[in-house]
Amino acid sequence: MNGDYELAAVLGRGGQGAAYLGRAADGAYVQGTSLEELVLQAGPLDANTLHRLALATAGALAELHRAGVVHGDLRPANVLVATGGPRVAGYEVRTDLPPGWYGTPDYLAPEQVAGYAPGYASDLFSWAATMTWAATGRHPFGGADAQEMAYRVGNLPADLSQVPFGVRVVLDRCLAKQPQHRPTAQDASGMLAGGQPGFVPHQGGPSPTLRMPVAETQAAPRKSSAGLVVALVLGLLVLVGGGAFATVTLTGDKDPAPLTHVPVTAEPSTAAAEPTSSGKPESPEISVAGTWTGTYMCNQGKTALELTITDAGSGELEATFAFKADPSNPDVPSGSFAMRGRLTGPVLELTGDRWIDQPGEYLMVDLKAAIEGDKPTAIRGVVDSDGCSTFEVRRR
């Protein structure tokens, strides 16, 4: 790497070459063509090119994971293809990503949608969705707004019917709803290279067992029921995200070619918190008290939500969950119930407590979200109930 870039780590050598981590001194610089641009301009990849792409990117992920790095935001725009050598840099190498770190909604794994921090298994889900897009020009769960996409990712099977069979088998396993049921990046790479079809499930990292919504269950909050073609000369593949990047050279050369400096305007940095008398920065207090309005998604469709949160003292919270028909879904009845909960660090948890106005046989739901910033203007999280997926509200 030349003087404009710092080599942060050589992550090792997989079957497709060495993977590297690095960063630029003053921001992100990228020169090359993204997979997103490539497919939009030239169409889905043919079977052979897709296989090479999948094998190379899975190998790069394996090297990242071996170094303890979670990518966290893998998507077509973050896979770069170039022929003249490595030309990429990011802001900062991260080996830990906190709960509430949100990537691109279309490519989040179900556990990320539910508010958990991304882990190695999350990268495999996002990778498989990205490879499906490369193969078909479509997302494996179709196109929709953020809330509908979150519901589909957590509930519906992926459409891999147009993906070549040899790659499809691997992608299908990586798109498992539960993170512990997905193979590791190393196992995925091995399967693509012709290894054994079996794999060792993820044992470590963030792998929560999720109680994901069931598509057949009615809820509002929840109603009870008995019943190219392109010829690529892949000189370089780059994975970019969250400030980290990894490059894997397909030629197997020991060192990457010099990086080209392409200046862009850097985002202003955020001032650090003032240190306390102990010398450690004091964490700002997060406030979620107030009235929030927005929508949430359940089987009956998008539903309007007004969430009023008050501070009950000693870290406890009280809230009112009031729902009614959204203009796009006029048949939903109105109702409301009281909630109790607390804010532990950035994690907000509210549990249904008692009905104020119960329509028919509807049941209360619980909410969980990871708050971003000490003065949030929006809250996005999961509606914890069968038949529901996510909610999004903004401060009124």
Coordinates of C-alpha atoms in Angstrom, one line a residue:
M1 CA 0.0 0.0 0.0
N2 CA 1.3 3.5 -0.7
G3 CA 1.7 6.4 1.7
D4 CA -1.9 7.5 1.4
Y5 CA -3.1 4.4 3.2
E6 CA -2.3 2.4 6.3
L7 CA -2.2 -1.3 6.2
A8 CA -4.1 -2.3 9.4
A9 CA -3.9 -6.1 9.1
V10 CA -3.0 -8.9 6.8
L11 CA -5.8 -11.3 7.6
G12 CA -4.4 -14.4 6.1
R13 CA -4.6 -16.4 2.9
G14 CA -7.7 -18.3 1.8
G15 CA -8.1 -20.4 -1.3
Q16 CA -8.6 -17.3 -3.5
G17 CA -5.6 -15.3 -2.2
A18 CA -4.7 -13.0 0.7
A19 CA -7.3 -10.7 2.4
Y20 CA -6.2 -7.3 3.7
L21 CA -7.6 -4.7 6.0
G22 CA -6.7 -1.1 5.8
R23 CA -7.8 2.5 6.1
A24 CA -7.1 5.9 4.6
A25 CA -5.9 8.7 6.8
D26 CA -8.7 11.1 6.1
G27 CA -11.8 9.2 5.0
A28 CA -13.1 6.7 2.5
Y29 CA -11.8 6.5 -1.1
V30 CA -13.1 4.0 -3.6
Q31 CA -12.3 3.6 -7.2
G32 CA -13.8 0.7 -9.1
T33 CA -17.2 -0.7 -10.1
S34 CA -19.6 -2.0 -7.5
L35 CA -21.5 -5.2 -8.0
E36 CA -24.7 -3.2 -7.8
E37 CA -23.6 -1.0 -10.7
L38 CA -22.4 -3.9 -12.7
V39 CA -25.6 -5.9 -12.5
L40 CA -27.8 -2.9 -13.1
Q41 CA -25.9 -2.0 -16.2
A42 CA -25.2 -5.5 -17.6
G43 CA -27.7 -7.8 -16.0
P44 CA -27.3 -10.8 -13.7
L45 CA -24.1 -12.8 -13.8
D46 CA -23.8 -16.1 -15.7
A47 CA -23.4 -19.3 -13.7
N48 CA -19.6 -19.5 -14.0
T49 CA -19.0 -15.8 -13.1
L50 CA -21.4 -16.1 -10.2
H51 CA -19.6 -19.2 -8.8
R52 CA -16.3 -17.4 -8.9
L53 CA -17.8 -14.3 -7.2
A54 CA -19.4 -16.4 -4.5
L55 CA -16.3 -18.4 -3.8
A56 CA -14.1 -15.3 -3.6
T57 CA -16.4 -13.3 -1.4
A58 CA -17.1 -16.2 0.9
G59 CA -13.3 -16.7 1.2
A60 CA -12.8 -13.0 2.0
L61 CA -15.5 -13.2 4.7
A62 CA -13.8 -16.3 6.2
E63 CA -10.6 -14.3 6.5
L64 CA -12.4 -11.4 8.1
H65 CA -14.1 -13.7 10.6
R66 CA -10.9 -15.5 11.4
A67 CA -9.4 -12.1 12.4
G68 CA -12.4 -11.5 14.6
V69 CA -14.0 -8.8 12.3
V70 CA -17.7 -8.6 11.6
H71 CA -18.5 -6.9 8.4
G72 CA -22.0 -5.9 9.4
D73 CA -23.3 -4.3 6.2
L74 CA -22.6 -6.6 3.3
R75 CA -24.6 -5.7 0.2
P76 CA -24.2 -5.3 -3.6
A77 CA -22.9 -1.7 -3.3
N78 CA -20.2 -2.9 -0.9
V79 CA -18.8 -5.6 -3.2
L80 CA -16.4 -3.8 -5.6
V81 CA -14.9 -5.3 -8.8
A82 CA -11.8 -3.9 -10.5
T83 CA -9.1 -5.1 -12.8
G84 CA -6.2 -2.6 -12.1
G85 CA -5.4 -3.5 -8.5
P86 CA -6.9 -2.7 -5.0
R87 CA -8.5 0.8 -4.8
V88 CA -10.4 0.9 -1.6
A89 CA -10.3 2.2 2.0
G90 CA -12.6 2.7 4.9
Y91 CA -12.9 4.7 8.0
E92 CA -12.1 2.3 10.8
V93 CA -11.6 -1.4 11.5
R94 CA -14.3 -2.6 13.9
T95 CA -14.3 -5.9 15.7
D96 CA -17.4 -5.2 17.8
L97 CA -20.7 -3.8 16.6
P98 CA -23.2 -2.8 19.3
P99 CA -26.9 -3.7 19.4
G100 CA -28.9 -1.3 17.3
W101 CA -26.2 -0.9 14.6
Y102 CA -28.3 -0.8 11.5
G103 CA -27.1 -1.7 8.1
T104 CA -29.0 -1.5 4.8
P105 CA -32.6 -2.8 5.6
D106 CA -32.9 -4.9 2.5
Y107 CA -29.8 -7.0 3.5
L108 CA -30.2 -7.2 7.2
A109 CA -30.4 -10.7 8.8
P110 CA -33.5 -11.5 10.9
E111 CA -31.6 -11.1 14.2
Q112 CA -30.5 -7.6 13.1
V113 CA -34.1 -6.7 12.3
A114 CA -34.9 -7.8 15.9
G115 CA -32.4 -5.4 17.4
Y116 CA -29.5 -7.7 18.0
A117 CA -25.9 -6.7 17.0
P118 CA -24.7 -8.4 13.8
G119 CA -22.4 -11.4 14.2
Y120 CA -20.6 -13.7 11.9
A121 CA -23.8 -15.6 11.0
S122 CA -25.4 -12.3 10.1
D123 CA -22.7 -11.7 7.5
L124 CA -23.5 -15.0 5.9
F125 CA -27.2 -14.1 5.6
S126 CA -26.3 -10.7 4.0
W127 CA -23.8 -12.4 1.8
A128 CA -26.3 -14.9 0.5
A129 CA -28.9 -12.2 -0.2
T130 CA -26.2 -10.3 -2.1
M131 CA -25.2 -13.3 -4.2
T132 CA -28.9 -13.9 -5.0
W133 CA -29.1 -10.4 -6.2
A134 CA -26.0 -10.9 -8.4
A135 CA -27.5 -14.1 -9.8
T136 CA -31.0 -12.8 -10.5
G137 CA -31.1 -9.0 -10.3
R138 CA -33.7 -9.4 -7.5
H139 CA -33.6 -9.6 -3.8
P140 CA -34.4 -13.1 -2.5
F141 CA -37.4 -11.8 -0.6
G142 CA -38.7 -9.4 -3.3
G143 CA -38.9 -5.6 -3.2
A144 CA -40.8 -3.7 -0.6
D145 CA -40.6 -0.9 1.9
A146 CA -38.5 -1.3 5.0
Q147 CA -41.2 -2.6 7.3
E148 CA -42.6 -5.0 4.7
M149 CA -39.1 -6.2 3.9
A150 CA -38.4 -6.8 7.6
Y151 CA -41.5 -9.0 7.8
R152 CA -40.6 -11.0 4.7
V153 CA -37.0 -11.6 5.9
G154 CA -38.3 -12.9 9.2
N155 CA -41.2 -15.0 7.9
L156 CA -41.2 -15.9 4.3
P157 CA -38.9 -18.3 2.4
A158 CA -36.3 -16.9 0.0
D159 CA -37.0 -17.2 -3.7
L160 CA -33.9 -18.9 -5.1
S161 CA -35.6 -20.5 -8.1
Q162 CA -33.5 -18.6 -10.6
V163 CA -30.1 -19.2 -8.9
P164 CA -27.9 -21.9 -10.5
F165 CA -28.2 -25.1 -8.4
G166 CA -24.5 -25.4 -7.3
V167 CA -24.6 -22.0 -5.6
R168 CA -28.3 -22.2 -4.7
V169 CA -27.7 -25.1 -2.2
V170 CA -25.2 -23.0 -0.3
L171 CA -27.3 -19.8 -0.3
D172 CA -30.3 -21.6 0.9
R173 CA -28.4 -22.7 4.1
C174 CA -27.0 -19.3 4.6
L175 CA -30.5 -17.7 4.5
A176 CA -31.8 -19.8 7.5
K177 CA -33.9 -17.7 9.8
Q178 CA -32.0 -18.8 12.9
P179 CA -28.3 -17.7 12.9
Q180 CA -27.1 -20.9 14.6
H181 CA -28.5 -22.9 11.6
R182 CA -26.2 -21.1 9.1
P183 CA -22.8 -22.4 8.0
T184 CA -19.7 -20.5 8.8
A185 CA -18.0 -18.5 6.0
Q186 CA -15.3 -21.1 5.9
D187 CA -17.8 -23.9 5.5
A188 CA -19.7 -22.0 2.8
S189 CA -16.4 -21.4 0.9
G190 CA -15.6 -25.1 1.2
M191 CA -19.0 -26.2 -0.1
L192 CA -18.6 -23.9 -3.1
A193 CA -15.1 -25.3 -3.7
G194 CA -16.6 -28.8 -3.9
G195 CA -16.2 -29.8 -0.3
Q196 CA -18.6 -31.9 1.8
P197 CA -22.2 -30.6 1.9
G198 CA -22.3 -30.8 5.7
F199 CA -21.2 -28.0 7.9
V200 CA -20.5 -27.1 11.5
P201 CA -23.1 -24.6 12.7
H202 CA -22.0 -21.4 14.4
Q203 CA -21.1 -21.9 18.0
G204 CA -20.0 -18.5 19.1
G205 CA -20.8 -14.8 18.5
P206 CA -24.2 -13.2 18.6
S207 CA -26.6 -16.1 17.8
P208 CA -29.9 -15.4 19.6
T209 CA -32.7 -17.9 19.3
L210 CA -35.4 -15.7 17.8
R211 CA -39.1 -16.1 18.2
M212 CA -39.9 -14.8 14.7
P213 CA -43.4 -14.0 13.5
V214 CA -45.5 -16.7 11.8
A215 CA -47.2 -15.6 8.6
E216 CA -50.5 -17.3 9.3
T217 CA -51.2 -15.6 12.7
Q218 CA -53.5 -12.6 12.7
A219 CA -52.2 -9.6 14.8
A220 CA -53.2 -6.0 15.3
P221 CA -51.5 -5.8 17.8
R222 CA -52.4 -9.5 17.8
K223 CA -55.8 -11.0 17.5
S224 CA -56.1 -14.3 19.3
S225 CA -57.1 -17.4 17.2
A226 CA -57.8 -21.1 17.8
G227 CA -56.8 -22.0 14.8
L228 CA -22.5 -10.4 -16.6
V229 CA -24.2 -11.8 -18.9
V230 CA -20.8 -10.2 -18.5
A231 CA -17.3 -11.4 -18.9
L232 CA -15.4 -10.4 -15.8
V233 CA -11.7 -10.4 -15.4
L234 CA -11.8 -10.3 -11.6
G235 CA -8.4 -8.8 -10.7
L236 CA -9.8 -7.7 -7.4
L237 CA -12.7 -8.3 -5.1
V238 CA -13.3 -5.9 -2.3
L239 CA -15.7 -6.0 0.6
V240 CA -16.4 -2.6 2.2
G241 CA -18.5 -1.8 5.2
G242 CA -18.7 -0.1 8.6
G243 CA -15.4 1.5 8.0
A244 CA -13.5 -1.7 7.4
F245 CA -12.6 -3.2 4.1
A246 CA -11.2 -6.5 3.0
T247 CA -9.7 -7.2 -0.4
V248 CA -9.0 -10.6 -1.8
T249 CA -6.8 -10.9 -4.9
L250 CA -8.0 -13.7 -7.2
T251 CA -4.6 -14.0 -8.8
G252 CA -3.0 -15.2 -5.6
D253 CA -0.3 -12.5 -5.7
K254 CA 1.5 -11.9 -2.4
D255 CA 0.9 -8.2 -2.2
P256 CA -1.8 -5.9 -3.7
A257 CA -1.0 -3.3 -6.3
P258 CA -0.6 0.3 -5.0
L259 CA -3.8 2.0 -4.0
T260 CA -4.9 5.1 -5.9
H261 CA -5.9 8.1 -3.8
V262 CA -9.3 9.5 -4.8
P263 CA -10.2 12.3 -2.4
V264 CA -13.8 12.8 -1.3
T265 CA -15.2 15.2 1.3
A266 CA -15.0 13.6 4.7
E267 CA -17.8 13.7 7.1
P268 CA -17.2 15.9 10.2
S269 CA -16.1 14.0 13.2
T270 CA -18.2 13.9 16.4
A271 CA -16.7 15.5 19.4
A272 CA -15.7 13.2 22.2
A273 CA -17.6 13.2 25.5
E274 CA -16.1 15.3 28.2
P275 CA -14.0 13.3 30.7
T276 CA -15.1 12.9 34.3
S277 CA -12.9 13.3 37.3
S278 CA -12.0 9.6 37.0
G279 CA -10.6 10.4 33.5
K280 CA -13.3 8.3 31.7
P281 CA -15.8 9.9 29.4
E282 CA -19.3 10.1 31.0
S283 CA -22.0 8.3 29.0
P284 CA -24.8 10.7 28.1
E285 CA -28.2 9.9 29.6
I286 CA -30.7 8.6 27.0
S287 CA -34.3 10.0 27.1
V288 CA -37.2 8.3 25.4
A289 CA -40.0 10.0 27.4
G290 CA -42.5 11.7 25.1
T291 CA -45.1 10.9 22.4
W292 CA -44.0 9.0 19.4
T293 CA -46.1 8.3 16.3
G294 CA -45.6 6.0 13.4
T295 CA -46.5 2.5 12.3
Y296 CA -45.9 -1.2 12.9
M297 CA -46.3 -4.2 10.8
C298 CA -48.4 -7.3 11.6
N299 CA -50.3 -9.8 9.4
Q300 CA -53.2 -7.5 9.1
G301 CA -50.8 -5.0 7.4
K302 CA -49.4 -1.6 8.3
T303 CA -51.1 -0.2 11.4
A304 CA -50.9 3.3 12.8
L305 CA -49.2 3.6 16.3
E306 CA -49.0 6.3 18.9
L307 CA -46.6 5.4 21.7
T308 CA -46.6 7.6 24.8
I309 CA -43.7 6.9 27.2
T310 CA -43.2 8.4 30.7
D311 CA -40.4 8.1 33.1
A312 CA -41.7 6.3 36.3
G313 CA -38.5 6.8 38.2
S314 CA -35.7 4.4 39.3
G315 CA -35.1 3.5 35.7
E316 CA -38.7 2.2 35.2
L317 CA -40.9 3.3 32.3
E318 CA -44.6 3.4 31.7
A319 CA -46.2 3.7 28.3
T320 CA -49.5 3.7 26.4
F321 CA -49.7 1.7 23.1
A322 CA -52.6 3.2 21.0
F323 CA -53.2 1.7 17.6
K324 CA -55.7 2.5 14.8
A325 CA -56.1 2.0 11.1
D326 CA -53.5 3.3 8.8
P327 CA -54.8 5.0 5.6
S328 CA -53.4 2.2 3.6
N329 CA -55.2 -0.4 5.8
P330 CA -58.6 1.1 6.8
D331 CA -60.2 -2.0 8.3
V332 CA -58.0 -2.3 11.5
P333 CA -60.0 -1.4 14.7
S334 CA -58.7 1.1 17.3
G335 CA -57.5 0.1 20.7
S336 CA -55.0 0.8 23.4
F337 CA -53.2 -0.8 26.3
A338 CA -50.8 0.2 29.1
M339 CA -47.2 -1.0 29.1
R340 CA -44.3 -1.2 31.6
G341 CA -40.6 -1.5 30.9
R342 CA -37.2 0.0 31.3
L343 CA -34.3 1.4 29.3
T344 CA -31.1 -0.6 30.0
G345 CA -28.2 1.2 28.3
P346 CA -29.4 1.7 24.7
V347 CA -31.9 -1.2 24.9
L348 CA -35.6 -0.3 25.3
E349 CA -38.0 -3.0 26.4
L350 CA -41.7 -2.5 26.9
T351 CA -44.1 -5.2 28.0
G352 CA -47.9 -5.2 27.6
D353 CA -49.5 -4.7 31.1
R354 CA -53.3 -4.1 30.9
W355 CA -55.9 -3.2 28.4
I356 CA -57.4 0.3 28.3
D357 CA -59.6 -0.3 25.2
Q358 CA -59.6 -3.8 23.9
P359 CA -61.2 -4.5 20.5
G360 CA -62.6 -7.9 20.4
E361 CA -60.1 -10.7 21.1
Y362 CA -57.0 -8.8 20.3
L363 CA -53.9 -9.5 22.5
M364 CA -51.2 -7.2 23.8
V365 CA -47.7 -7.2 22.3
D366 CA -44.2 -6.4 23.6
L367 CA -41.7 -4.0 22.1
K368 CA -37.9 -4.1 21.9
A369 CA -35.6 -1.6 20.3
A370 CA -32.0 -0.4 20.4
I371 CA -31.9 3.4 20.8
E372 CA -29.5 5.3 18.6
G373 CA -28.0 8.4 20.3
D374 CA -28.8 10.1 23.6
K375 CA -31.5 12.4 22.0
P376 CA -33.2 10.1 19.6
T377 CA -35.7 11.4 17.1
A378 CA -36.8 8.0 15.9
I379 CA -37.1 4.5 17.4
R380 CA -37.0 1.4 15.2
G381 CA -37.4 -2.1 16.7
V382 CA -39.2 -5.4 16.9
V383 CA -42.8 -6.1 17.8
D384 CA -42.4 -9.3 19.9
S385 CA -45.5 -11.3 19.1
D386 CA -46.5 -14.1 16.7
G387 CA -47.6 -12.6 13.5
C388 CA -45.8 -9.2 14.0
S389 CA -42.4 -8.0 12.9
T390 CA -41.2 -4.4 13.3
F391 CA -42.3 -0.9 14.4
E392 CA -41.0 2.6 13.6
V393 CA -42.0 5.8 15.4
R394 CA -40.8 9.3 15.4
R395 CA -40.9 11.9 18.2
R396 CA -43.8 14.2 17.9

